[in-house]
């Protein structure tokens, strides 16, 4: 092949690569202002496409990374093998911060819902009206799986926390060394 043809091919290839770089940089700096929003606050960029999520900041209970605008703590901004662009499977993402709950998984008695389900079966990821970001009030949530226990409310004497649906007053909802996920040995609760 002649030097002149190779030189022209090289110039064409360099020009094409340069044009591609310019195009990619232009995309990366996005003339719509998204890049400027990312430089200032990542959450503002996210709220451009997810405006209803921003309303969640006004709810009674807000998850700390969401409140701080740290969307990237749980989500990948570009691609993921998981729904919602979650960085990892949902329990792995949650347990990467919630070390106390990760340690409870090592206990002898782990809640069946946690063993077979995902954190978001019981908790909202961003915000909610219930304490601990529960998807329903504690009583309603627990009785969703433990419905037969409701019958015990008809007995003449009912333990006050049970009557009020305050299950976590005596049980750890994630795991415990004690049977039935008691927070302490039965004589010490």
PDB file of C-alpha atoms in Angstrom:
ATOM      1  CA  UNK A   1       0.000   0.000   0.000  1.00  0.00           C
ATOM      2  CA  UNK A   2       1.297   3.411  -0.855  1.00  0.00           C
ATOM      3  CA  UNK A   3       2.358   5.896   1.880  1.00  0.00           C
ATOM      4  CA  UNK A   4      -0.045   8.552   0.633  1.00  0.00           C
ATOM      5  CA  UNK A   5      -3.107   6.216   1.024  1.00  0.00           C
ATOM      6  CA  UNK A   6      -1.985   5.181   4.511  1.00  0.00           C
ATOM      7  CA  UNK A   7      -1.479   8.821   5.439  1.00  0.00           C
ATOM      8  CA  UNK A   8      -4.991   9.707   4.220  1.00  0.00           C
ATOM      9  CA  UNK A   9      -6.472   6.734   6.098  1.00  0.00           C
ATOM     10  CA  UNK A  10      -4.610   7.786   9.241  1.00  0.00           C
ATOM     11  CA  UNK A  11      -5.877  11.364   8.900  1.00  0.00           C
ATOM     12  CA  UNK A  12      -9.427  10.090   8.372  1.00  0.00           C
ATOM     13  CA  UNK A  13      -9.158   7.777  11.386  1.00  0.00           C
ATOM     14  CA  UNK A  14      -7.757  10.587  13.565  1.00  0.00           C
ATOM     15  CA  UNK A  15     -10.514  12.940  12.408  1.00  0.00           C
ATOM     16  CA  UNK A  16     -13.166  10.329  13.105  1.00  0.00           C
ATOM     17  CA  UNK A  17     -11.755   9.657  16.592  1.00  0.00           C
ATOM     18  CA  UNK A  18     -11.563  13.392  17.297  1.00  0.00           C
ATOM     19  CA  UNK A  19     -15.202  13.844  16.197  1.00  0.00           C
ATOM     20  CA  UNK A  20     -16.242  10.919  18.393  1.00  0.00           C
ATOM     21  CA  UNK A  21     -14.417  12.414  21.383  1.00  0.00           C
ATOM     22  CA  UNK A  22     -16.064  15.796  20.832  1.00  0.00           C
ATOM     23  CA  UNK A  23     -19.454  14.115  20.533  1.00  0.00           C
ATOM     24  CA  UNK A  24     -18.918  12.095  23.709  1.00  0.00           C
ATOM     25  CA  UNK A  25     -17.660  15.122  25.642  1.00  0.00           C
ATOM     26  CA  UNK A  26     -20.627  17.138  24.431  1.00  0.00           C
ATOM     27  CA  UNK A  27     -22.928  14.372  25.630  1.00  0.00           C
ATOM     28  CA  UNK A  28     -21.090  14.153  28.947  1.00  0.00           C
ATOM     29  CA  UNK A  29     -21.404  17.896  29.541  1.00  0.00           C
ATOM     30  CA  UNK A  30     -25.029  17.873  28.309  1.00  0.00           C
ATOM     31  CA  UNK A  31     -26.212  21.270  27.139  1.00  0.00           C
ATOM     32  CA  UNK A  32     -29.546  20.814  28.985  1.00  0.00           C
ATOM     33  CA  UNK A  33     -27.833  21.580  32.274  1.00  0.00           C
ATOM     34  CA  UNK A  34     -27.837  18.081  33.748  1.00  0.00           C
ATOM     35  CA  UNK A  35     -24.069  18.129  34.181  1.00  0.00           C
ATOM     36  CA  UNK A  36     -24.290  21.469  35.959  1.00  0.00           C
ATOM     37  CA  UNK A  37     -26.911  19.977  38.275  1.00  0.00           C
ATOM     38  CA  UNK A  38     -24.695  16.968  38.929  1.00  0.00           C
ATOM     39  CA  UNK A  39     -21.803  19.251  39.819  1.00  0.00           C
ATOM     40  CA  UNK A  40     -24.012  21.031  42.334  1.00  0.00           C
ATOM     41  CA  UNK A  41     -26.280  18.296  43.663  1.00  0.00           C
ATOM     42  CA  UNK A  42     -26.761  14.841  42.192  1.00  0.00           C
ATOM     43  CA  UNK A  43     -30.283  14.590  43.603  1.00  0.00           C
ATOM     44  CA  UNK A  44     -31.364  17.689  41.648  1.00  0.00           C
ATOM     45  CA  UNK A  45     -30.337  15.923  38.443  1.00  0.00           C
ATOM     46  CA  UNK A  46     -32.269  12.814  39.507  1.00  0.00           C
ATOM     47  CA  UNK A  47     -35.379  14.847  40.367  1.00  0.00           C
ATOM     48  CA  UNK A  48     -35.519  16.200  36.806  1.00  0.00           C
ATOM     49  CA  UNK A  49     -36.758  12.803  35.651  1.00  0.00           C
ATOM     50  CA  UNK A  50     -38.160  11.594  38.996  1.00  0.00           C
ATOM     51  CA  UNK A  51     -40.057  14.630  40.338  1.00  0.00           C
ATOM     52  CA  UNK A  52     -42.446  12.575  42.520  1.00  0.00           C
ATOM     53  CA  UNK A  53     -39.505  11.268  44.523  1.00  0.00           C
ATOM     54  CA  UNK A  54     -38.707  14.827  45.601  1.00  0.00           C
ATOM     55  CA  UNK A  55     -42.088  14.958  47.357  1.00  0.00           C
ATOM     56  CA  UNK A  56     -40.806  12.136  49.561  1.00  0.00           C
ATOM     57  CA  UNK A  57     -38.410  14.568  51.209  1.00  0.00           C
ATOM     58  CA  UNK A  58     -41.484  16.104  52.887  1.00  0.00           C
ATOM     59  CA  UNK A  59     -42.629  12.837  54.475  1.00  0.00           C
ATOM     60  CA  UNK A  60     -42.337  12.181  58.191  1.00  0.00           C
ATOM     61  CA  UNK A  61     -39.442   9.707  57.885  1.00  0.00           C
ATOM     62  CA  UNK A  62     -36.720  10.074  55.271  1.00  0.00           C
ATOM     63  CA  UNK A  63     -33.876   7.612  54.689  1.00  0.00           C
ATOM     64  CA  UNK A  64     -30.605   9.409  55.471  1.00  0.00           C
ATOM     65  CA  UNK A  65     -28.808   8.910  52.108  1.00  0.00           C
ATOM     66  CA  UNK A  66     -31.922  10.095  50.257  1.00  0.00           C
ATOM     67  CA  UNK A  67     -32.258  13.107  52.555  1.00  0.00           C
ATOM     68  CA  UNK A  68     -28.613  13.998  51.908  1.00  0.00           C
ATOM     69  CA  UNK A  69     -29.053  13.670  48.128  1.00  0.00           C
ATOM     70  CA  UNK A  70     -26.701  10.676  47.931  1.00  0.00           C
ATOM     71  CA  UNK A  71     -28.621   8.756  45.265  1.00  0.00           C
ATOM     72  CA  UNK A  72     -25.371   7.133  44.144  1.00  0.00           C
ATOM     73  CA  UNK A  73     -25.063   5.340  47.487  1.00  0.00           C
ATOM     74  CA  UNK A  74     -27.703   2.855  46.325  1.00  0.00           C
ATOM     75  CA  UNK A  75     -28.155   3.515  42.602  1.00  0.00           C
ATOM     76  CA  UNK A  76     -25.813   3.349  39.638  1.00  0.00           C
ATOM     77  CA  UNK A  77     -26.491   6.357  37.446  1.00  0.00           C
ATOM     78  CA  UNK A  78     -26.009   4.545  34.141  1.00  0.00           C
ATOM     79  CA  UNK A  79     -26.488   0.767  34.126  1.00  0.00           C
ATOM     80  CA  UNK A  80     -27.308  -2.103  36.438  1.00  0.00           C
ATOM     81  CA  UNK A  81     -28.427  -5.698  36.327  1.00  0.00           C
ATOM     82  CA  UNK A  82     -30.998  -4.777  38.962  1.00  0.00           C
ATOM     83  CA  UNK A  83     -34.370  -3.050  38.686  1.00  0.00           C
ATOM     84  CA  UNK A  84     -34.264   0.650  39.545  1.00  0.00           C
ATOM     85  CA  UNK A  85     -30.555   0.778  38.669  1.00  0.00           C
ATOM     86  CA  UNK A  86     -29.792  -0.559  42.169  1.00  0.00           C
ATOM     87  CA  UNK A  87     -26.033  -1.148  42.553  1.00  0.00           C
ATOM     88  CA  UNK A  88     -26.431  -4.714  43.873  1.00  0.00           C
ATOM     89  CA  UNK A  89     -29.278  -6.978  44.931  1.00  0.00           C
ATOM     90  CA  UNK A  90     -31.385  -4.925  47.348  1.00  0.00           C
ATOM     91  CA  UNK A  91     -30.444  -6.714  50.584  1.00  0.00           C
ATOM     92  CA  UNK A  92     -26.758  -6.327  49.763  1.00  0.00           C
ATOM     93  CA  UNK A  93     -27.221  -2.594  49.217  1.00  0.00           C
ATOM     94  CA  UNK A  94     -29.131  -2.152  52.483  1.00  0.00           C
ATOM     95  CA  UNK A  95     -26.793  -4.312  54.546  1.00  0.00           C
ATOM     96  CA  UNK A  96     -23.729  -2.483  53.219  1.00  0.00           C
ATOM     97  CA  UNK A  97     -24.737   0.419  55.518  1.00  0.00           C
ATOM     98  CA  UNK A  98     -26.918  -1.279  58.130  1.00  0.00           C
ATOM     99  CA  UNK A  99     -24.146  -3.258  59.818  1.00  0.00           C
ATOM    100  CA  UNK A 100     -26.212  -3.818  62.971  1.00  0.00           C
ATOM    101  CA  UNK A 101     -28.814  -5.725  60.977  1.00  0.00           C
ATOM    102  CA  UNK A 102     -26.118  -7.570  59.005  1.00  0.00           C
ATOM    103  CA  UNK A 103     -24.775  -8.805  62.363  1.00  0.00           C
ATOM    104  CA  UNK A 104     -28.250  -9.988  63.404  1.00  0.00           C
ATOM    105  CA  UNK A 105     -28.258 -12.319  60.388  1.00  0.00           C
ATOM    106  CA  UNK A 106     -25.585 -14.329  62.201  1.00  0.00           C
ATOM    107  CA  UNK A 107     -27.895 -14.961  65.173  1.00  0.00           C
ATOM    108  CA  UNK A 108     -29.635 -18.275  65.800  1.00  0.00           C
ATOM    109  CA  UNK A 109     -33.107 -16.922  65.076  1.00  0.00           C
ATOM    110  CA  UNK A 110     -33.508 -14.824  61.946  1.00  0.00           C
ATOM    111  CA  UNK A 111     -36.959 -13.597  60.932  1.00  0.00           C
ATOM    112  CA  UNK A 112     -38.352 -15.749  58.127  1.00  0.00           C
ATOM    113  CA  UNK A 113     -39.443 -12.638  56.229  1.00  0.00           C
ATOM    114  CA  UNK A 114     -35.831 -11.474  56.131  1.00  0.00           C
ATOM    115  CA  UNK A 115     -34.450 -14.900  55.211  1.00  0.00           C
ATOM    116  CA  UNK A 116     -36.758 -15.373  52.232  1.00  0.00           C
ATOM    117  CA  UNK A 117     -37.646 -11.816  51.301  1.00  0.00           C
ATOM    118  CA  UNK A 118     -36.044  -8.515  50.610  1.00  0.00           C
ATOM    119  CA  UNK A 119     -35.695  -5.453  52.820  1.00  0.00           C
ATOM    120  CA  UNK A 120     -38.194  -3.550  50.683  1.00  0.00           C
ATOM    121  CA  UNK A 121     -40.925  -6.086  51.501  1.00  0.00           C
ATOM    122  CA  UNK A 122     -41.179  -4.309  54.864  1.00  0.00           C
ATOM    123  CA  UNK A 123     -39.312  -1.002  54.393  1.00  0.00           C
ATOM    124  CA  UNK A 124     -39.526   1.872  51.926  1.00  0.00           C
ATOM    125  CA  UNK A 125     -36.165   2.722  50.416  1.00  0.00           C
ATOM    126  CA  UNK A 126     -36.601   6.505  50.242  1.00  0.00           C
ATOM    127  CA  UNK A 127     -39.212   7.821  52.673  1.00  0.00           C
ATOM    128  CA  UNK A 128     -42.495   7.045  54.351  1.00  0.00           C
ATOM    129  CA  UNK A 129     -44.969   8.022  57.017  1.00  0.00           C
ATOM    130  CA  UNK A 130     -44.223   5.102  59.367  1.00  0.00           C
ATOM    131  CA  UNK A 131     -41.392   4.752  61.860  1.00  0.00           C
ATOM    132  CA  UNK A 132     -38.363   2.832  60.505  1.00  0.00           C
ATOM    133  CA  UNK A 133     -39.664   3.465  56.967  1.00  0.00           C
ATOM    134  CA  UNK A 134     -42.123   0.570  57.369  1.00  0.00           C
ATOM    135  CA  UNK A 135     -44.422   0.150  54.377  1.00  0.00           C
ATOM    136  CA  UNK A 136     -47.399  -0.186  56.767  1.00  0.00           C
ATOM    137  CA  UNK A 137     -47.925   0.567  60.452  1.00  0.00           C
ATOM    138  CA  UNK A 138     -46.094  -2.034  62.574  1.00  0.00           C
ATOM    139  CA  UNK A 139     -49.262  -3.833  63.733  1.00  0.00           C
ATOM    140  CA  UNK A 140     -50.664  -4.123  60.199  1.00  0.00           C
ATOM    141  CA  UNK A 141     -47.326  -5.198  58.758  1.00  0.00           C
ATOM    142  CA  UNK A 142     -46.694  -7.952  61.318  1.00  0.00           C
ATOM    143  CA  UNK A 143     -50.246  -9.266  61.201  1.00  0.00           C
ATOM    144  CA  UNK A 144     -49.969  -9.511  57.445  1.00  0.00           C
ATOM    145  CA  UNK A 145     -47.946 -12.698  58.012  1.00  0.00           C
ATOM    146  CA  UNK A 146     -48.964 -13.544  61.592  1.00  0.00           C
ATOM    147  CA  UNK A 147     -52.716 -13.186  61.096  1.00  0.00           C
ATOM    148  CA  UNK A 148     -53.632 -16.149  63.332  1.00  0.00           C
ATOM    149  CA  UNK A 149     -52.259 -14.221  66.285  1.00  0.00           C
ATOM    150  CA  UNK A 150     -55.060 -11.648  65.927  1.00  0.00           C
ATOM    151  CA  UNK A 151     -57.480 -14.231  67.351  1.00  0.00           C
ATOM    152  CA  UNK A 152     -55.651 -13.952  70.667  1.00  0.00           C
ATOM    153  CA  UNK A 153     -56.879 -10.375  70.999  1.00  0.00           C
ATOM    154  CA  UNK A 154     -60.314 -11.805  71.885  1.00  0.00           C
ATOM    155  CA  UNK A 155     -58.994 -13.339  75.114  1.00  0.00           C
ATOM    156  CA  UNK A 156     -59.887 -11.622  78.409  1.00  0.00           C
ATOM    157  CA  UNK A 157     -56.315 -10.609  79.274  1.00  0.00           C
ATOM    158  CA  UNK A 158     -54.058  -9.258  76.547  1.00  0.00           C
ATOM    159  CA  UNK A 159     -50.484  -8.049  76.983  1.00  0.00           C
ATOM    160  CA  UNK A 160     -50.532  -4.265  76.403  1.00  0.00           C
ATOM    161  CA  UNK A 161     -47.777  -4.100  73.708  1.00  0.00           C
ATOM    162  CA  UNK A 162     -49.455  -6.962  71.834  1.00  0.00           C
ATOM    163  CA  UNK A 163     -52.853  -5.265  72.080  1.00  0.00           C
ATOM    164  CA  UNK A 164     -51.379  -2.034  70.690  1.00  0.00           C
ATOM    165  CA  UNK A 165     -49.526  -3.898  67.940  1.00  0.00           C
ATOM    166  CA  UNK A 166     -46.109  -2.895  69.272  1.00  0.00           C
ATOM    167  CA  UNK A 167     -44.417  -6.161  68.346  1.00  0.00           C
ATOM    168  CA  UNK A 168     -40.920  -4.666  68.469  1.00  0.00           C
ATOM    169  CA  UNK A 169     -41.367  -3.906  72.169  1.00  0.00           C
ATOM    170  CA  UNK A 170     -40.565  -7.583  72.795  1.00  0.00           C
ATOM    171  CA  UNK A 171     -39.332  -8.984  69.456  1.00  0.00           C
ATOM    172  CA  UNK A 172     -36.478  -7.977  67.207  1.00  0.00           C
ATOM    173  CA  UNK A 173     -38.007  -7.918  63.704  1.00  0.00           C
ATOM    174  CA  UNK A 174     -34.726  -8.989  62.094  1.00  0.00           C
ATOM    175  CA  UNK A 175     -33.030 -11.567  64.307  1.00  0.00           C
ATOM    176  CA  UNK A 176     -32.041 -12.553  67.812  1.00  0.00           C
ATOM    177  CA  UNK A 177     -30.135 -15.129  69.828  1.00  0.00           C
ATOM    178  CA  UNK A 178     -33.395 -15.792  71.651  1.00  0.00           C
ATOM    179  CA  UNK A 179     -36.226 -18.006  70.450  1.00  0.00           C
ATOM    180  CA  UNK A 180     -39.099 -16.213  68.672  1.00  0.00           C
ATOM    181  CA  UNK A 181     -36.719 -13.313  68.105  1.00  0.00           C
ATOM    182  CA  UNK A 182     -37.231 -12.047  71.642  1.00  0.00           C
ATOM    183  CA  UNK A 183     -35.075  -8.978  72.350  1.00  0.00           C
ATOM    184  CA  UNK A 184     -33.937 -10.642  75.600  1.00  0.00           C
ATOM    185  CA  UNK A 185     -34.427 -13.899  77.453  1.00  0.00           C
ATOM    186  CA  UNK A 186     -38.132 -14.313  78.352  1.00  0.00           C
ATOM    187  CA  UNK A 187     -37.613 -13.512  82.045  1.00  0.00           C
ATOM    188  CA  UNK A 188     -35.666 -10.343  81.189  1.00  0.00           C
ATOM    189  CA  UNK A 189     -37.968  -8.604  78.688  1.00  0.00           C
TER     190      UNK A 189
END
